Amino acid sequence: MGEHALQMQKFAAYLGPSSVRREYEDREFGLVVGRGVAVVIGHGDGQVVGRADAREVARELTMTRGFDRVHTVILVSCHSGAGTFASRLRGYLSRYVQIWAPRTAVIALDYMTLPSDASGNILHPDATLHWKSL
């Protein structure tokens, strides 16, 4: 896993609530679920970590415990195609779970535009503000 993916995992963990439940940590892509929010760590070029596509992510997400309480899916990406991936993901989710999808937000956050220090670590206070504004 590359440095960007590791930084995005840190950010996803930071975004998640204190009682966050991690799912599929040993899988090819990152997925964090807790208190109604699912964070998907991705590249944004139509792929997530491990080259899974939106269909695979949607399938994994629907099998996650607590999925029925998820109201927001956040795709954390380091690529300009994050919006496209988020759109595809929302489409697949609406196919798999007809009742769930209409009331759910799928948000793409571009990791590269978030404030960071010289080492590339995201500055947590700003990340918190970003999170609270969602």
mmCIF file of C-alpha atoms in Angstrom:
data_model
loop_
_atom_site.group_PDB
_atom_site.id
_atom_site.type_symbol
_atom_site.label_atom_id
_atom_site.label_comp_id
_atom_site.label_asym_id
_atom_site.label_seq_id
_atom_site.Cartn_x
_atom_site.Cartn_y
_atom_site.Cartn_z
ATOM 1 C CA MET A 1 0.000 0.000 0.000
ATOM 2 C CA GLY A 2 1.422 3.394 -0.982
ATOM 3 C CA GLU A 3 2.091 6.403 1.226
ATOM 4 C CA HIS A 4 -1.034 8.222 0.050
ATOM 5 C CA ALA A 5 -3.179 5.226 0.940
ATOM 6 C CA LEU A 6 -1.627 5.078 4.416
ATOM 7 C CA GLN A 7 -2.279 8.789 4.957
ATOM 8 C CA MET A 8 -5.863 8.356 3.802
ATOM 9 C CA GLN A 9 -6.325 5.486 6.245
ATOM 10 C CA LYS A 10 -5.123 7.745 9.048
ATOM 11 C CA PHE A 11 -7.556 10.413 7.907
ATOM 12 C CA ALA A 12 -10.427 7.932 7.704
ATOM 13 C CA ALA A 13 -9.650 6.740 11.220
ATOM 14 C CA TYR A 14 -9.598 10.354 12.402
ATOM 15 C CA LEU A 15 -12.901 11.095 10.698
ATOM 16 C CA GLY A 16 -14.569 8.101 12.256
ATOM 17 C CA PRO A 17 -16.377 8.506 15.575
ATOM 18 C CA SER A 18 -14.722 7.360 18.792
ATOM 19 C CA SER A 19 -16.670 4.109 18.728
ATOM 20 C CA VAL A 20 -15.746 3.415 15.115
ATOM 21 C CA ARG A 21 -15.982 -0.195 14.033
ATOM 22 C CA ARG A 22 -13.445 -1.212 11.422
ATOM 23 C CA GLU A 23 -14.540 -3.722 8.816
ATOM 24 C CA TYR A 24 -12.467 -5.720 6.326
ATOM 25 C CA GLU A 25 -9.107 -4.491 7.592
ATOM 26 C CA ASP A 26 -7.372 -7.425 5.942
ATOM 27 C CA ARG A 27 -9.144 -6.923 2.632
ATOM 28 C CA GLU A 28 -7.698 -5.179 -0.405
ATOM 29 C CA PHE A 29 -9.445 -1.903 0.319
ATOM 30 C CA GLY A 30 -10.156 0.173 3.402
ATOM 31 C CA LEU A 31 -13.618 0.537 4.857
ATOM 32 C CA VAL A 32 -14.466 2.201 8.150
ATOM 33 C CA VAL A 33 -18.025 2.094 9.478
ATOM 34 C CA GLY A 34 -19.403 3.618 12.645
ATOM 35 C CA ARG A 35 -22.386 5.599 13.927
ATOM 36 C CA GLY A 36 -24.106 6.035 10.601
ATOM 37 C CA VAL A 37 -21.025 6.954 8.560
ATOM 38 C CA ALA A 38 -19.016 4.742 6.216
ATOM 39 C CA VAL A 39 -15.610 5.944 5.022
ATOM 40 C CA VAL A 40 -14.174 4.338 1.888
ATOM 41 C CA ILE A 41 -10.488 4.919 1.196
ATOM 42 C CA GLY A 42 -9.895 5.239 -2.510
ATOM 43 C CA HIS A 43 -7.714 6.464 -5.325
ATOM 44 C CA GLY A 44 -10.649 8.098 -7.085
ATOM 45 C CA ASP A 45 -9.703 6.917 -10.564
ATOM 46 C CA GLY A 46 -12.552 4.436 -10.553
ATOM 47 C CA GLN A 47 -10.587 2.255 -8.164
ATOM 48 C CA VAL A 48 -9.985 2.001 -4.449
ATOM 49 C CA VAL A 49 -7.033 0.526 -2.607
ATOM 50 C CA GLY A 50 -6.332 -2.887 -4.114
ATOM 51 C CA ARG A 51 -8.012 -1.957 -7.412
ATOM 52 C CA ALA A 52 -11.529 -2.877 -6.342
ATOM 53 C CA ASP A 53 -14.196 -1.084 -8.353
ATOM 54 C CA ALA A 54 -17.387 0.678 -7.251
ATOM 55 C CA ARG A 55 -19.463 -2.485 -7.647
ATOM 56 C CA GLU A 56 -17.171 -4.462 -5.331
ATOM 57 C CA VAL A 57 -17.139 -1.673 -2.759
ATOM 58 C CA ALA A 58 -20.946 -1.440 -2.821
ATOM 59 C CA ARG A 59 -21.222 -5.198 -2.340
ATOM 60 C CA GLU A 60 -18.798 -5.185 0.602
ATOM 61 C CA LEU A 61 -20.546 -2.193 2.139
ATOM 62 C CA THR A 62 -23.972 -3.821 2.004
ATOM 63 C CA MET A 63 -22.596 -6.846 3.869
ATOM 64 C CA THR A 64 -21.107 -4.722 6.660
ATOM 65 C CA ARG A 65 -22.671 -4.895 10.095
ATOM 66 C CA GLY A 66 -24.336 -1.568 10.872
ATOM 67 C CA PHE A 67 -24.903 -0.787 7.194
ATOM 68 C CA ASP A 68 -28.642 -0.366 7.763
ATOM 69 C CA ARG A 69 -27.860 2.676 9.937
ATOM 70 C CA VAL A 70 -25.444 4.295 7.471
ATOM 71 C CA HIS A 71 -26.683 7.664 6.228
ATOM 72 C CA THR A 72 -23.445 9.032 4.760
ATOM 73 C CA VAL A 73 -20.734 7.386 2.677
ATOM 74 C CA ILE A 74 -17.509 9.390 2.386
ATOM 75 C CA LEU A 75 -14.979 8.519 -0.297
ATOM 76 C CA VAL A 76 -11.536 9.783 0.671
ATOM 77 C CA SER A 77 -9.482 10.101 -2.483
ATOM 78 C CA CYS A 78 -6.241 11.516 -3.847
ATOM 79 C CA HIS A 79 -7.378 11.734 -7.443
ATOM 80 C CA SER A 80 -9.584 14.159 -9.338
ATOM 81 C CA GLY A 81 -11.895 11.320 -10.421
ATOM 82 C CA ALA A 82 -13.307 10.930 -6.903
ATOM 83 C CA GLY A 83 -16.651 12.429 -7.874
ATOM 84 C CA THR A 84 -17.071 9.914 -10.685
ATOM 85 C CA PHE A 85 -16.278 7.028 -8.366
ATOM 86 C CA ALA A 86 -18.718 8.369 -5.751
ATOM 87 C CA SER A 87 -21.413 8.641 -8.411
ATOM 88 C CA ARG A 88 -20.822 5.045 -9.526
ATOM 89 C CA LEU A 89 -20.839 3.858 -5.936
ATOM 90 C CA ARG A 90 -24.157 5.586 -5.265
ATOM 91 C CA GLY A 91 -25.615 3.990 -8.394
ATOM 92 C CA TYR A 92 -24.612 0.489 -7.326
ATOM 93 C CA LEU A 93 -25.875 1.061 -3.801
ATOM 94 C CA SER A 94 -29.251 2.164 -5.142
ATOM 95 C CA ARG A 95 -29.443 -1.084 -7.135
ATOM 96 C CA TYR A 96 -28.559 -3.257 -4.161
ATOM 97 C CA VAL A 97 -30.654 -1.473 -1.548
ATOM 98 C CA GLN A 98 -33.629 0.343 -3.062
ATOM 99 C CA ILE A 99 -34.985 1.791 0.181
ATOM 100 C CA TRP A 100 -31.624 2.844 1.611
ATOM 101 C CA ALA A 101 -30.005 4.788 -1.216
ATOM 102 C CA PRO A 102 -32.420 7.711 -1.681
ATOM 103 C CA ARG A 103 -31.836 8.958 1.857
ATOM 104 C CA THR A 104 -28.066 8.548 1.758
ATOM 105 C CA ALA A 105 -25.355 11.039 0.885
ATOM 106 C CA VAL A 106 -22.280 9.831 -0.989
ATOM 107 C CA ILE A 107 -19.613 12.503 -0.572
ATOM 108 C CA ALA A 108 -16.192 12.625 -2.235
ATOM 109 C CA LEU A 109 -13.398 14.322 -0.291
ATOM 110 C CA ASP A 110 -10.247 15.081 -2.254
ATOM 111 C CA TYR A 111 -7.427 14.180 0.105
ATOM 112 C CA MET A 112 -4.963 16.337 -1.834
ATOM 113 C CA THR A 113 -6.910 19.546 -1.132
ATOM 114 C CA LEU A 114 -7.004 19.079 2.638
ATOM 115 C CA PRO A 115 -4.521 21.152 4.683
ATOM 116 C CA SER A 116 -1.373 19.231 5.601
ATOM 117 C CA ASP A 117 2.059 19.822 7.098
ATOM 118 C CA ALA A 118 5.412 19.522 5.315
ATOM 119 C CA SER A 119 5.399 15.750 5.836
ATOM 120 C CA GLY A 120 2.008 15.344 4.201
ATOM 121 C CA ASN A 121 0.169 14.645 7.448
ATOM 122 C CA ILE A 122 -3.303 16.141 7.504
ATOM 123 C CA LEU A 123 -3.699 18.944 10.013
ATOM 124 C CA HIS A 124 -6.313 17.560 12.347
ATOM 125 C CA PRO A 125 -8.065 20.762 13.445
ATOM 126 C CA ASP A 126 -8.855 21.634 9.829
ATOM 127 C CA ALA A 127 -9.861 18.065 9.078
ATOM 128 C CA THR A 128 -12.241 18.262 12.036
ATOM 129 C CA LEU A 129 -13.778 21.449 10.672
ATOM 130 C CA HIS A 130 -14.098 19.793 7.278
ATOM 131 C CA TRP A 131 -15.838 16.830 8.900
ATOM 132 C CA LYS A 132 -18.242 18.980 10.918
ATOM 133 C CA SER A 133 -19.246 20.919 7.827
ATOM 134 C CA LEU A 134 -20.518 17.775 6.074
#
